[in-house]
Coordinates of C-alpha atoms and ligand atoms in Angstrom, one line a residue:
M33 CA 80.2 29.6 -68.6
C34 CA 77.8 26.9 -66.7
G35 CA 74.5 26.0 -67.8
I36 CA 71.2 26.3 -65.9
V37 CA 67.7 24.9 -66.6
G38 CA 64.7 24.8 -64.9
Y39 CA 60.8 23.5 -65.4
I40 CA 57.5 24.1 -64.2
G41 CA 54.5 22.4 -65.0
T42 CA 53.0 18.7 -64.8
Q43 CA 55.8 16.1 -65.8
V44 CA 58.3 15.0 -63.4
A45 CA 60.8 17.5 -63.5
T46 CA 64.0 15.3 -62.7
E47 CA 64.1 13.7 -65.8
I48 CA 63.3 17.0 -67.9
L49 CA 66.0 18.8 -66.4
L50 CA 68.8 16.0 -66.4
A51 CA 68.0 15.8 -70.5
G52 CA 68.4 19.6 -70.7
L53 CA 71.7 19.6 -68.4
E54 CA 72.8 17.0 -71.2
K55 CA 72.6 19.5 -73.6
L56 CA 74.4 22.0 -72.1
E57 CA 77.4 20.3 -70.3
Y58 CA 79.2 21.8 -73.4
R59 CA 79.5 24.9 -70.6
G60 CA 80.8 23.2 -68.2
Y61 CA 81.2 20.0 -66.4
D62 CA 83.1 20.4 -63.2
S63 CA 79.9 19.2 -61.3
A64 CA 76.1 19.2 -61.4
G65 CA 73.0 19.2 -59.4
I66 CA 69.2 19.6 -59.3
A67 CA 66.9 21.2 -56.8
T68 CA 63.3 20.4 -56.6
V69 CA 60.0 21.5 -54.5
W70 CA 58.7 18.4 -53.4
E71 CA 55.9 18.2 -49.8
G72 CA 56.6 22.0 -48.7
D73 CA 60.7 21.0 -49.2
V74 CA 63.6 21.8 -51.8
N75 CA 65.3 18.4 -52.3
C76 CA 69.2 19.6 -53.7
V77 CA 70.8 16.4 -54.9
R78 CA 74.2 17.4 -56.5
A79 CA 76.9 15.6 -57.6
K80 CA 81.0 16.3 -58.4
G81 CA 82.4 15.9 -61.8
K82 CA 80.5 15.0 -65.0
L83 CA 76.7 14.7 -65.0
H84 CA 76.7 10.8 -65.2
N85 CA 77.8 10.9 -61.9
L86 CA 74.5 13.3 -60.4
R87 CA 72.3 10.8 -63.0
T88 CA 73.6 7.9 -60.7
K89 CA 73.0 9.2 -57.6
L90 CA 69.6 10.3 -58.9
E91 CA 68.7 6.5 -59.7
H92 CA 68.3 5.8 -56.0
I93 CA 65.9 8.9 -55.0
E94 CA 62.2 9.1 -56.6
I95 CA 61.0 13.0 -56.7
P96 CA 58.0 13.1 -58.1
A97 CA 58.1 16.9 -58.4
Q98 CA 56.7 18.8 -60.7
I99 CA 59.0 22.0 -60.5
G100 CA 62.9 22.2 -60.6
I101 CA 66.2 23.8 -61.2
G102 CA 69.1 22.4 -62.5
H103 CA 73.0 23.2 -62.9
T104 CA 75.7 22.1 -65.1
R105 CA 79.4 23.9 -63.5
W106 CA 82.5 25.4 -65.1
A107 CA 84.4 26.6 -61.5
T108 CA 84.9 30.3 -61.0
H109 CA 84.8 30.8 -57.5
G110 CA 85.6 27.6 -55.2
K111 CA 87.0 24.0 -56.4
P112 CA 84.9 21.8 -58.4
E113 CA 83.8 20.1 -55.1
E114 CA 80.3 18.8 -54.6
H115 CA 79.6 21.8 -51.8
N116 CA 80.2 24.0 -54.6
A117 CA 77.9 22.9 -56.7
H118 CA 74.8 24.2 -57.6
P119 CA 72.1 24.8 -56.6
H120 CA 73.1 26.8 -53.6
L121 CA 70.6 27.2 -50.4
D122 CA 69.6 29.6 -48.0
T123 CA 70.8 28.8 -44.2
A124 CA 66.8 27.6 -43.5
M125 CA 67.2 25.4 -46.7
R126 CA 64.0 26.6 -48.0
I127 CA 65.4 28.5 -51.2
A128 CA 67.4 27.6 -54.1
V129 CA 69.5 29.2 -56.7
V130 CA 71.3 27.9 -60.1
Q131 CA 73.6 30.8 -61.6
N132 CA 75.6 31.3 -64.8
G133 CA 78.2 34.4 -64.4
I134 CA 80.0 36.0 -61.7
I135 CA 78.8 38.0 -58.9
E136 CA 81.4 40.8 -58.4
N137 CA 80.4 42.1 -54.9
Y138 CA 79.9 38.8 -53.4
R139 CA 82.6 39.2 -50.8
E140 CA 81.0 42.4 -49.3
L141 CA 77.5 40.9 -49.3
R142 CA 78.4 37.6 -47.7
E143 CA 80.2 39.5 -45.0
E144 CA 77.2 41.5 -44.7
L145 CA 74.7 38.7 -44.4
K146 CA 77.2 36.6 -42.2
Q147 CA 76.9 39.4 -40.0
K148 CA 73.0 38.9 -40.0
G149 CA 73.3 35.6 -38.9
H150 CA 73.1 33.7 -42.3
Q151 CA 75.6 30.4 -42.5
F152 CA 77.3 29.7 -45.5
R153 CA 78.5 26.4 -47.0
S154 CA 80.4 27.1 -50.0
E155 CA 83.4 29.0 -51.5
T156 CA 81.2 30.4 -54.2
D157 CA 80.1 33.6 -55.1
T158 CA 76.7 32.6 -56.1
E159 CA 75.5 31.2 -52.6
V160 CA 74.9 34.7 -51.4
I161 CA 71.8 34.9 -53.9
P162 CA 69.6 32.6 -51.7
H163 CA 70.6 34.2 -48.4
L164 CA 69.8 37.6 -50.0
I165 CA 66.4 36.2 -51.2
A166 CA 65.7 34.9 -47.6
E167 CA 66.7 38.4 -45.8
F168 CA 64.2 40.3 -48.3
L169 CA 61.3 37.8 -47.7
K170 CA 62.1 38.2 -44.0
N171 CA 61.6 41.6 -44.3
L172 CA 59.1 42.7 -46.7
P173 CA 55.5 44.2 -45.6
S174 CA 52.9 42.3 -44.8
P175 CA 50.3 41.9 -46.8
P176 CA 52.2 41.8 -50.2
L177 CA 53.0 45.1 -52.2
P178 CA 49.7 46.0 -54.1
T179 CA 52.3 46.4 -57.1
S180 CA 53.9 42.9 -57.0
P181 CA 51.9 40.0 -57.5
S182 CA 53.8 37.3 -55.4
F183 CA 56.2 37.9 -52.4
F184 CA 58.6 35.6 -53.7
L185 CA 58.9 37.6 -57.2
E186 CA 59.5 40.4 -54.7
A187 CA 62.0 39.5 -53.0
V188 CA 64.5 38.0 -55.9
R189 CA 63.8 41.6 -57.1
Q190 CA 65.0 43.2 -54.4
A191 CA 67.9 41.1 -54.2
V192 CA 69.3 41.2 -57.8
K193 CA 69.3 45.2 -57.4
H194 CA 71.8 44.6 -54.6
L195 CA 73.9 42.0 -57.5
E196 CA 77.3 43.4 -59.2
G197 CA 78.0 41.4 -62.0
A198 CA 77.1 39.3 -65.5
F199 CA 74.5 36.5 -64.3
A200 CA 71.4 34.6 -65.2
I201 CA 69.5 32.8 -62.5
A202 CA 66.7 30.9 -61.5
V203 CA 65.4 30.3 -58.3
I204 CA 62.8 27.7 -56.6
A205 CA 61.2 28.3 -52.9
A206 CA 59.9 25.4 -50.6
D207 CA 56.8 28.1 -49.4
Y208 CA 56.4 29.2 -53.3
P209 CA 56.0 25.8 -54.9
D210 CA 54.3 27.0 -58.1
E211 CA 56.4 29.9 -58.6
L212 CA 60.1 29.4 -60.7
I213 CA 61.7 32.9 -61.1
V214 CA 64.3 33.6 -63.5
V215 CA 66.7 36.7 -64.2
R216 CA 68.9 37.9 -67.0
Q217 CA 71.6 40.5 -66.8
Q218 CA 74.5 40.2 -69.2
A219 CA 74.2 36.2 -69.4
P220 CA 71.7 34.2 -71.7
L221 CA 68.5 33.0 -70.7
V222 CA 65.8 31.6 -72.7
I223 CA 62.2 31.0 -71.8
G224 CA 60.2 28.0 -73.1
F225 CA 56.6 27.6 -73.6
G226 CA 54.6 24.8 -73.4
Q227 CA 50.9 23.6 -73.1
G228 CA 50.8 24.1 -69.6
E229 CA 54.5 24.0 -68.9
F230 CA 57.4 26.6 -68.7
F231 CA 60.7 26.1 -69.1
C232 CA 64.2 28.3 -69.1
A233 CA 67.8 27.4 -70.1
S234 CA 71.2 29.3 -70.6
D235 CA 70.3 28.1 -74.4
T236 CA 68.0 26.7 -76.7
P237 CA 69.0 23.2 -77.3
A238 CA 68.4 22.2 -73.6
I239 CA 64.7 22.8 -74.7
V240 CA 63.5 22.6 -78.0
A241 CA 62.8 18.8 -77.3
Y242 CA 59.3 20.5 -75.6
T243 CA 58.7 23.2 -77.1
R244 CA 59.9 25.5 -80.1
A245 CA 57.9 28.5 -79.2
V246 CA 60.6 30.6 -76.9
L247 CA 61.5 34.0 -75.8
P248 CA 65.2 35.3 -74.7
L249 CA 64.9 37.5 -72.0
E250 CA 66.7 40.9 -72.0
N251 CA 69.1 42.1 -69.8
G252 CA 67.5 43.5 -66.7
E253 CA 64.5 41.6 -66.9
I254 CA 63.0 39.0 -64.7
A255 CA 60.4 36.3 -65.0
R256 CA 58.3 34.8 -62.9
L257 CA 56.9 31.2 -64.1
T258 CA 54.1 29.5 -62.8
P259 CA 51.5 26.3 -64.3
L260 CA 49.3 28.8 -65.6
G261 CA 51.7 31.6 -67.4
V262 CA 55.0 33.9 -67.7
E263 CA 54.8 36.9 -66.5
I264 CA 57.9 39.5 -67.6
Y265 CA 59.0 42.7 -65.6
N266 CA 62.0 45.0 -65.3
F267 CA 63.9 45.5 -62.5
A268 CA 62.0 48.4 -62.0
G269 CA 59.1 46.3 -60.9
D270 CA 57.0 47.3 -64.4
R271 CA 55.2 44.8 -66.2
L272 CA 56.6 43.8 -69.5
K273 CA 54.7 42.5 -72.9
K274 CA 56.5 40.2 -74.9
Q275 CA 55.6 37.3 -77.4
P276 CA 57.6 34.1 -77.4
R277 CA 59.0 33.1 -80.9
L278 CA 58.8 29.9 -82.7
L279 CA 62.6 28.6 -83.3
N280 CA 63.3 27.4 -86.8
L281 CA 65.4 24.4 -85.1
H282 CA 64.8 21.0 -84.8
P283 CA 65.7 18.8 -81.8
M284 CA 69.4 18.5 -82.2
M285 CA 71.7 15.9 -84.1
V286 CA 74.0 14.8 -81.6
E287 CA 74.6 11.6 -82.4
K288 CA 78.3 10.2 -82.7
Q289 CA 77.2 8.1 -86.1
G290 CA 79.6 5.3 -85.7
F291 CA 82.7 7.9 -84.4
K292 CA 84.7 7.1 -81.3
H293 CA 84.2 11.2 -80.3
F294 CA 82.2 14.1 -81.7
M295 CA 85.3 15.5 -82.5
L296 CA 86.6 13.0 -85.1
K297 CA 83.6 13.1 -86.5
E298 CA 83.1 17.1 -86.7
I299 CA 86.5 16.8 -88.2
Y300 CA 85.0 14.4 -91.3
E301 CA 82.1 16.6 -91.4
Q302 CA 84.4 20.0 -92.6
P303 CA 84.1 19.0 -96.1
G304 CA 80.6 19.2 -96.2
V305 CA 80.6 22.4 -94.0
V306 CA 82.9 24.1 -97.0
R307 CA 80.1 23.1 -99.5
A308 CA 77.5 24.6 -97.4
S309 CA 79.8 27.9 -97.1
L310 CA 80.4 28.1 -100.9
E311 CA 76.9 27.8 -101.6
A312 CA 75.8 30.1 -99.6
Y313 CA 78.2 32.8 -100.0
F314 CA 79.2 32.6 -103.5
N315 CA 76.1 32.4 -105.5
N316 CA 75.9 35.8 -106.8
D317 CA 75.6 36.8 -110.7
G318 CA 79.1 38.9 -110.2
N319 CA 77.3 42.4 -110.2
P320 CA 78.8 44.2 -108.1
S321 CA 80.4 41.1 -106.4
P322 CA 80.0 37.4 -106.9
I323 CA 79.8 36.9 -103.6
N324 CA 76.6 37.4 -101.5
L325 CA 76.7 38.2 -97.7
S326 CA 73.1 39.3 -97.3
L327 CA 75.0 42.4 -95.9
P328 CA 73.2 45.6 -97.1
K329 CA 74.8 48.5 -99.6
E330 CA 75.5 51.2 -96.7
F331 CA 77.8 48.4 -95.2
Y332 CA 80.5 48.6 -97.5
A333 CA 80.6 52.3 -97.8
D334 CA 83.7 53.7 -96.3
I335 CA 85.9 51.4 -94.2
D336 CA 89.1 52.8 -94.0
Q337 CA 89.7 50.3 -91.1
I338 CA 88.8 47.2 -89.6
Q339 CA 89.7 46.0 -86.4
I340 CA 88.6 42.5 -85.0
V341 CA 88.2 40.8 -81.9
A342 CA 88.1 37.5 -80.9
C343 CA 89.0 34.8 -78.5
G344 CA 90.6 31.3 -78.6
T345 CA 90.5 29.7 -82.0
S346 CA 87.9 32.5 -83.2
W347 CA 90.8 34.8 -82.5
H348 CA 93.4 32.4 -84.7
A349 CA 90.6 32.4 -87.5
A350 CA 90.5 36.3 -87.2
L351 CA 94.6 36.1 -87.9
V352 CA 93.9 34.5 -91.1
G353 CA 91.0 36.9 -91.9
K354 CA 93.1 40.0 -91.3
Y355 CA 96.2 38.4 -93.7
L356 CA 93.2 38.1 -96.3
I357 CA 91.3 41.4 -96.1
E358 CA 94.5 43.5 -96.1
Q359 CA 96.3 41.4 -99.2
L360 CA 93.1 41.1 -100.9
A361 CA 91.2 44.3 -100.2
G362 CA 94.2 46.4 -98.9
I363 CA 92.0 47.5 -95.9
S364 CA 94.6 47.9 -92.5
T365 CA 92.9 45.4 -90.0
Q366 CA 94.0 44.9 -86.3
V367 CA 93.3 41.7 -84.5
H368 CA 92.8 41.8 -80.8
Y369 CA 92.1 39.7 -78.2
A370 CA 88.7 40.6 -76.8
S371 CA 89.6 40.4 -73.0
E372 CA 92.6 42.6 -73.9
Y373 CA 90.9 45.3 -76.2
R374 CA 87.9 45.8 -73.8
Y375 CA 90.0 47.4 -71.4
A376 CA 92.5 48.9 -73.8
P377 CA 90.9 49.8 -77.0
S378 CA 92.9 51.4 -80.1
P379 CA 92.6 55.3 -80.3
L380 CA 89.2 56.3 -81.6
L381 CA 89.6 56.2 -85.4
P382 CA 86.8 57.1 -88.1
N383 CA 85.0 55.0 -90.9
T384 CA 86.1 51.9 -88.6
L385 CA 84.3 48.4 -88.9
T386 CA 84.9 46.1 -85.8
I387 CA 84.1 42.7 -86.0
G388 CA 83.7 40.6 -83.5
V389 CA 84.2 36.5 -83.7
T390 CA 82.7 34.3 -81.9
Q391 CA 81.4 30.7 -82.7
S392 CA 79.0 30.5 -79.8
G393 CA 77.9 34.2 -79.6
E394 CA 78.0 34.2 -76.1
T395 CA 81.7 34.8 -75.4
A396 CA 81.4 37.3 -72.5
D397 CA 85.0 39.2 -73.2
T398 CA 84.1 39.6 -77.0
L399 CA 80.2 40.4 -76.4
A400 CA 82.5 43.1 -73.8
A401 CA 84.4 44.3 -76.1
L402 CA 82.0 45.0 -78.6
A403 CA 79.4 46.5 -76.5
M404 CA 82.2 49.1 -75.0
E405 CA 83.1 49.9 -78.6
K406 CA 79.4 50.9 -79.5
E407 CA 79.0 53.1 -76.4
R408 CA 82.9 54.8 -76.8
R409 CA 81.5 56.2 -80.2
Q410 CA 77.9 56.9 -79.2
G411 CA 77.3 60.4 -79.6
K412 CA 80.1 61.0 -81.6
E413 CA 79.7 62.7 -85.4
A414 CA 78.6 60.1 -88.1
K415 CA 82.2 58.8 -89.6
Y416 CA 82.8 57.7 -86.1
Q417 CA 79.9 55.9 -85.2
A418 CA 80.3 52.2 -84.5
R419 CA 79.9 49.9 -87.0
L420 CA 79.7 46.4 -85.9
L421 CA 80.0 43.1 -87.8
G422 CA 79.4 39.6 -86.1
I423 CA 80.5 36.1 -87.5
T424 CA 78.8 33.5 -85.7
N425 CA 77.5 30.0 -85.8
R426 CA 75.0 31.1 -83.4
P427 CA 73.0 34.1 -85.0
E428 CA 70.4 33.8 -82.5
S429 CA 72.5 33.9 -79.8
S430 CA 73.5 37.2 -77.9
L431 CA 75.9 38.7 -80.3
G432 CA 72.9 38.7 -82.9
H433 CA 71.1 40.7 -80.4
L434 CA 74.2 43.1 -79.8
V435 CA 75.7 43.7 -83.8
P436 CA 73.2 45.3 -86.8
H437 CA 74.9 42.6 -89.2
I438 CA 76.1 39.0 -89.2
I439 CA 77.5 36.7 -91.3
S440 CA 76.3 33.0 -90.1
T441 CA 78.9 30.5 -90.5
L442 CA 77.9 27.3 -91.8
A443 CA 79.2 24.6 -89.8
G444 CA 76.2 23.0 -87.6
I445 CA 76.0 22.4 -83.8
E446 CA 79.5 21.2 -82.9
I447 CA 79.6 19.7 -79.6
G448 CA 83.2 18.9 -78.9
V449 CA 84.7 21.5 -76.9
A450 CA 88.0 21.8 -79.2
A451 CA 86.6 24.1 -81.9
T452 CA 87.4 22.2 -85.7
K453 CA 84.7 22.7 -88.2
T454 CA 83.6 25.8 -86.6
F455 CA 87.2 26.9 -87.3
V456 CA 86.7 25.9 -91.0
A457 CA 83.5 27.8 -91.2
Q458 CA 84.9 30.9 -89.7
L459 CA 87.5 30.7 -92.5
M460 CA 85.0 30.3 -95.2
A461 CA 83.2 33.4 -93.8
F462 CA 86.5 35.5 -93.8
Y463 CA 87.4 34.1 -97.5
A464 CA 84.1 35.4 -98.6
L465 CA 84.1 38.6 -96.5
A466 CA 87.5 39.6 -98.1
L467 CA 86.7 38.7 -101.8
D468 CA 83.9 40.5 -101.4
L469 CA 85.3 44.0 -100.0
A470 CA 88.2 43.5 -103.2
A471 CA 85.6 42.8 -105.4
R472 CA 83.5 45.7 -104.5
R473 CA 86.9 47.6 -103.9
Q474 CA 88.4 46.8 -107.3
T475 CA 91.5 45.6 -105.5
I476 CA 91.4 42.3 -106.7
N477 CA 91.8 41.8 -111.0
P478 CA 88.5 39.7 -112.2
D479 CA 90.8 36.5 -113.5
K480 CA 92.2 36.2 -110.2
L481 CA 89.2 36.7 -108.2
A482 CA 87.8 33.8 -110.6
D483 CA 91.0 31.9 -109.6
I484 CA 90.1 31.7 -106.2
I485 CA 86.7 31.1 -106.2
H486 CA 87.6 28.2 -108.6
G487 CA 89.9 26.9 -106.1
L488 CA 87.5 27.1 -103.4
R489 CA 85.5 24.9 -105.1
Q490 CA 88.1 22.3 -105.1
I491 CA 88.5 22.5 -101.6
P492 CA 86.1 19.9 -100.1
K493 CA 87.4 17.5 -102.6
E494 CA 90.8 18.3 -101.0
I495 CA 89.9 17.6 -97.6
E496 CA 88.2 14.8 -98.3
A497 CA 91.6 13.6 -99.9
T498 CA 93.4 14.7 -96.8
L499 CA 91.3 13.2 -94.4
E500 CA 91.7 10.1 -96.3
S501 CA 95.6 10.0 -96.8
Q502 CA 96.3 11.4 -93.1
E503 CA 94.0 9.2 -90.7
K504 CA 96.6 6.3 -90.6
L505 CA 99.8 8.8 -91.1
T506 CA 98.7 10.6 -87.6
E507 CA 97.4 7.6 -85.9
H508 CA 101.1 6.1 -86.4
L509 CA 102.9 9.4 -85.5
A510 CA 100.7 9.6 -81.9
H511 CA 101.6 6.1 -81.2
E512 CA 105.3 7.7 -81.3
F513 CA 104.5 11.1 -79.6
A514 CA 102.1 10.1 -76.8
E515 CA 104.8 10.4 -74.1
T516 CA 106.2 13.4 -75.7
Q517 CA 106.4 16.5 -73.3
D518 CA 106.5 19.6 -75.7
F519 CA 106.2 20.5 -79.3
I520 CA 106.9 23.5 -81.3
F521 CA 104.7 24.5 -84.0
L522 CA 106.2 26.7 -87.0
G523 CA 104.7 28.6 -89.5
R524 CA 104.6 31.9 -91.7
G525 CA 102.8 34.3 -93.4
I526 CA 99.2 32.9 -93.5
N527 CA 99.9 29.5 -92.0
F528 CA 101.5 31.2 -88.7
P529 CA 97.6 31.4 -87.4
I530 CA 97.4 28.3 -88.3
A531 CA 100.9 26.9 -86.6
L532 CA 99.1 28.6 -83.5
E533 CA 96.0 26.5 -84.1
G534 CA 97.9 23.6 -84.1
A535 CA 99.5 24.1 -81.1
L536 CA 96.6 24.8 -79.0
K537 CA 94.3 22.3 -80.3
L538 CA 97.6 19.8 -79.2
K539 CA 97.5 21.7 -75.6
E540 CA 93.5 21.6 -75.0
I541 CA 92.6 18.0 -75.3
S542 CA 96.3 16.2 -74.8
Y543 CA 97.6 18.1 -72.2
I544 CA 100.9 17.9 -73.7
H545 CA 102.8 21.7 -73.5
A546 CA 103.3 22.8 -77.3
E547 CA 103.7 26.6 -78.7
G548 CA 102.7 28.0 -82.0
Y549 CA 105.7 30.7 -83.1
P550 CA 106.2 32.2 -86.6
A551 CA 108.9 30.0 -87.9
G552 CA 111.4 33.4 -88.4
E553 CA 111.0 34.2 -84.6
M554 CA 112.0 30.9 -83.3
K555 CA 115.5 31.9 -83.6
H556 CA 115.0 34.7 -80.8
G557 CA 114.1 32.8 -78.1
P558 CA 112.0 29.3 -78.6
I559 CA 115.3 27.8 -80.1
A560 CA 116.5 27.0 -76.7
L561 CA 114.1 24.8 -75.8
L562 CA 115.0 22.3 -78.7
D563 CA 116.3 18.9 -78.5
A564 CA 116.0 15.2 -79.5
K565 CA 113.1 15.2 -76.9
V566 CA 111.4 18.4 -78.5
P567 CA 109.8 17.8 -82.2
V568 CA 109.0 20.5 -84.3
V569 CA 105.4 20.5 -86.6
A570 CA 106.8 23.4 -89.7
I571 CA 103.8 24.4 -92.0
A572 CA 105.8 24.6 -95.1
V573 CA 103.4 24.8 -98.4
P574 CA 104.8 26.4 -101.6
G575 CA 104.2 30.4 -101.7
S576 CA 106.1 33.5 -100.4
V577 CA 107.2 32.0 -97.9
Y578 CA 108.0 28.5 -98.3
E579 CA 112.0 28.4 -98.9
K580 CA 112.2 30.7 -95.7
V581 CA 110.2 28.0 -93.5
I582 CA 112.5 25.2 -94.8
S583 CA 115.2 26.9 -93.6
N584 CA 114.0 27.8 -90.1
A585 CA 112.9 24.0 -90.3
Q586 CA 116.8 23.2 -90.9
E587 CA 117.9 25.2 -87.9
A588 CA 115.4 23.2 -85.6
K589 CA 116.9 19.8 -87.5
A590 CA 120.4 21.2 -86.7
R591 CA 119.6 21.0 -82.6
D592 CA 118.4 17.6 -83.2
S593 CA 114.1 18.3 -83.1
R594 CA 112.4 15.4 -84.9
L595 CA 110.9 17.1 -87.7
I596 CA 107.2 17.0 -89.2
G597 CA 106.3 19.0 -91.9
V598 CA 102.7 19.7 -93.0
T599 CA 104.1 20.0 -96.9
T600 CA 102.2 19.6 -100.0
V601 CA 102.3 15.9 -102.1
N602 CA 105.3 15.2 -104.1
D603 CA 107.3 17.5 -102.4
G604 CA 110.6 16.1 -103.0
E605 CA 112.8 18.5 -101.3
A606 CA 110.7 18.7 -98.2
A607 CA 110.7 14.8 -97.9
E608 CA 114.7 15.0 -97.9
I609 CA 114.7 17.5 -94.8
F610 CA 111.4 16.1 -92.6
N611 CA 111.5 13.1 -90.7
D612 CA 107.6 12.9 -91.2
L613 CA 105.4 14.1 -93.5
L614 CA 102.1 14.8 -93.3
P615 CA 101.0 16.1 -97.2
V616 CA 97.9 18.2 -98.6
A617 CA 97.5 19.1 -102.1
T618 CA 99.0 21.9 -103.8
V619 CA 96.9 25.0 -103.7
D620 CA 96.5 29.0 -103.8
E621 CA 99.0 29.9 -100.5
L622 CA 95.7 32.3 -99.6
L623 CA 93.9 28.8 -99.6
S624 CA 96.6 26.4 -97.8
P625 CA 95.2 26.8 -94.3
I626 CA 92.2 25.7 -95.0
L627 CA 93.8 22.3 -95.9
T628 CA 97.0 22.8 -93.4
V629 CA 95.0 22.5 -90.5
I630 CA 93.5 19.1 -90.9
P631 CA 96.3 17.0 -90.1
L632 CA 96.8 18.9 -87.1
Q633 CA 93.9 18.6 -86.0
L634 CA 94.1 15.1 -86.7
L635 CA 97.3 14.9 -84.9
A636 CA 96.2 16.6 -82.0
Y637 CA 92.8 14.3 -81.9
H638 CA 95.1 10.8 -82.1
I639 CA 97.6 11.9 -79.6
A640 CA 94.3 12.5 -77.1
A641 CA 92.8 9.3 -78.1
R642 CA 95.8 7.2 -77.9
R643 CA 96.7 9.3 -74.2
G644 CA 93.5 7.8 -73.3
L645 CA 91.7 10.8 -72.6
D646 CA 88.3 12.9 -72.6
V647 CA 88.4 14.5 -76.1
D648 CA 85.2 16.3 -75.9
Q649 CA 85.0 17.0 -72.8
P650 CA 88.8 18.1 -72.0
R651 CA 89.7 19.3 -68.3
N652 CA 89.0 22.7 -67.2
L653 CA 87.9 23.8 -70.3
A654 CA 83.8 24.8 -71.4
K655 CA 83.1 25.5 -75.1
S656 CA 81.1 28.3 -74.4
V657 CA 82.8 31.2 -72.0
T658 CA 80.2 33.3 -70.4
V659 CA 82.7 34.8 -68.0
E660 CA 85.3 37.2 -67.9
Ligands
G6P2190 C1 86.5 28.7 -75.2 C2 86.7 27.2 -76.1 C3 87.5 27.6 -77.4 C4 87.0 28.8 -78.5 C5 86.6 30.0 -77.3 C6 86.1 31.5 -77.8 O1 88.1 28.7 -74.7 O2 87.1 26.2 -75.6 O3 87.4 26.3 -78.2 O4 87.6 29.1 -79.6 O5 86.1 29.8 -76.0 O6 84.7 30.7 -78.1 P1 83.8 31.5 -79.1 O7 82.3 31.1 -79.0 O8 83.7 33.0 -79.0 O9 84.6 31.3 -80.5

């Protein structure tokens, strides 16, 4: 979490840093700050809240510095107050540091440093870093070590060797106005190469407006950026030879294009996402499978079971994926919260494919679960070796470095913190994977396979029709539910994860308490919550569990709950039971999640918008969660 950016060159740093931070606000927006070095001093300006507060503050301050670092924060240690905002400085205010990650041993370091006379001004873990660097700078032998080109680099290198945790940092110092030092240890950091100017950032969108030549640092690397170039070292101090590569990326299209919020625009982009996925995954001639995921032949050999690790909305997509893989390809599949799995993995089984699903490719828990899986299988006999696949919207992310195989989802950049189009893109990846596995293992007959693919090809039009018919309906319902305090979402079978996703969307952006439940489980607890004040949204579409969901909805109605049904068009039975209908087209039950999620996204969106909330940047959340 948190976004960091840095600049050294010939232009005024402030504007470049602010523009970079704007592109990184998806990583957190509790506070923001920048520090520059100018006329022998560190100038640090910070503001609580969103970036525009910092921008307003800076309007009255002119600093023509050509070196600086910036930060947008998602609070971990210490409240989101100005004194906890980055950059953090040492006691003498000569060194400034921004950090993304967590310094796990900060308490011990802080105590030691306090005893040596360092004065702390925040409750953050990060603040130990500038103090530690100051301590090393003070104690380095003079003249500088022959092996190190700079005192400053050497002090940072010594300091980071004492830090435990996952972090990326950028450091500047008043006494070293031509050096920007950056470090990567388990948190993403890229360096950008311009003409006589260099950049660093947590993510490429912050720098693509200036250069497309980038070099992602690896874990355990430290770089020294000067106006003359970039030097890279490992933590042992050895110089490394590395070349930047050209990013195949253009400055991001981040306009709302007439929509009130990015989230609404992204909901409306979903037909296009499905079309792009169909084009990319389903263009094979059918031999041995009509699906093309660009995975090598050996990938498919001997998969006895699958386990999937993910967080948040990606975890919901994984649950749909499990259903598809088990029902279509007959492979036993487990889905785990990555944050749980990494500390309590399943027993080691042979021929196990582990899939990590993460739209950002940077979620710390998902990466750690995959890395742990890789490590615990190392040195074992062949059938126990780790087989890892990533499903991500950012193939160039840390996930891309960690796993040998990737299915790229084709959502394009998603700005709204609440995932919508990336979820639908993940579902498309799972349809392709499950059908591919089924076709190759011949667990699906060719007619059924052709039917499903034909059905998928109709989905973009069906989503368009759903969007058209539901926009007004959901807006109207939002008006009635704007003050509601609790919601229950029910689904069964392949639509149970959609009930979870509907509830999560509502919680995330409207701050209304909502629970998603498998409809059959409602009577074992949540039914006690029901009364006229608690509406129930039930997904009741034709298929194996339709009648069961209808019965469960009746049980809720008997407790006076208002019933909202995500049903199919012209379903007379449902029309008699539900108070409100959000109908979608009738499709094969296996394909229904990709339609039933649409009204739930719209409902959450309109309720949040009606409540006047910040839909795209809801409180306390961040789009990319790079801390445990
Ligand atoms: C955060 C976001 C969620 C997202 C989750 C997993 O919590 O707010 O929208 O689903 O992270 O993110 P990932 O990038 O791994 O899919």
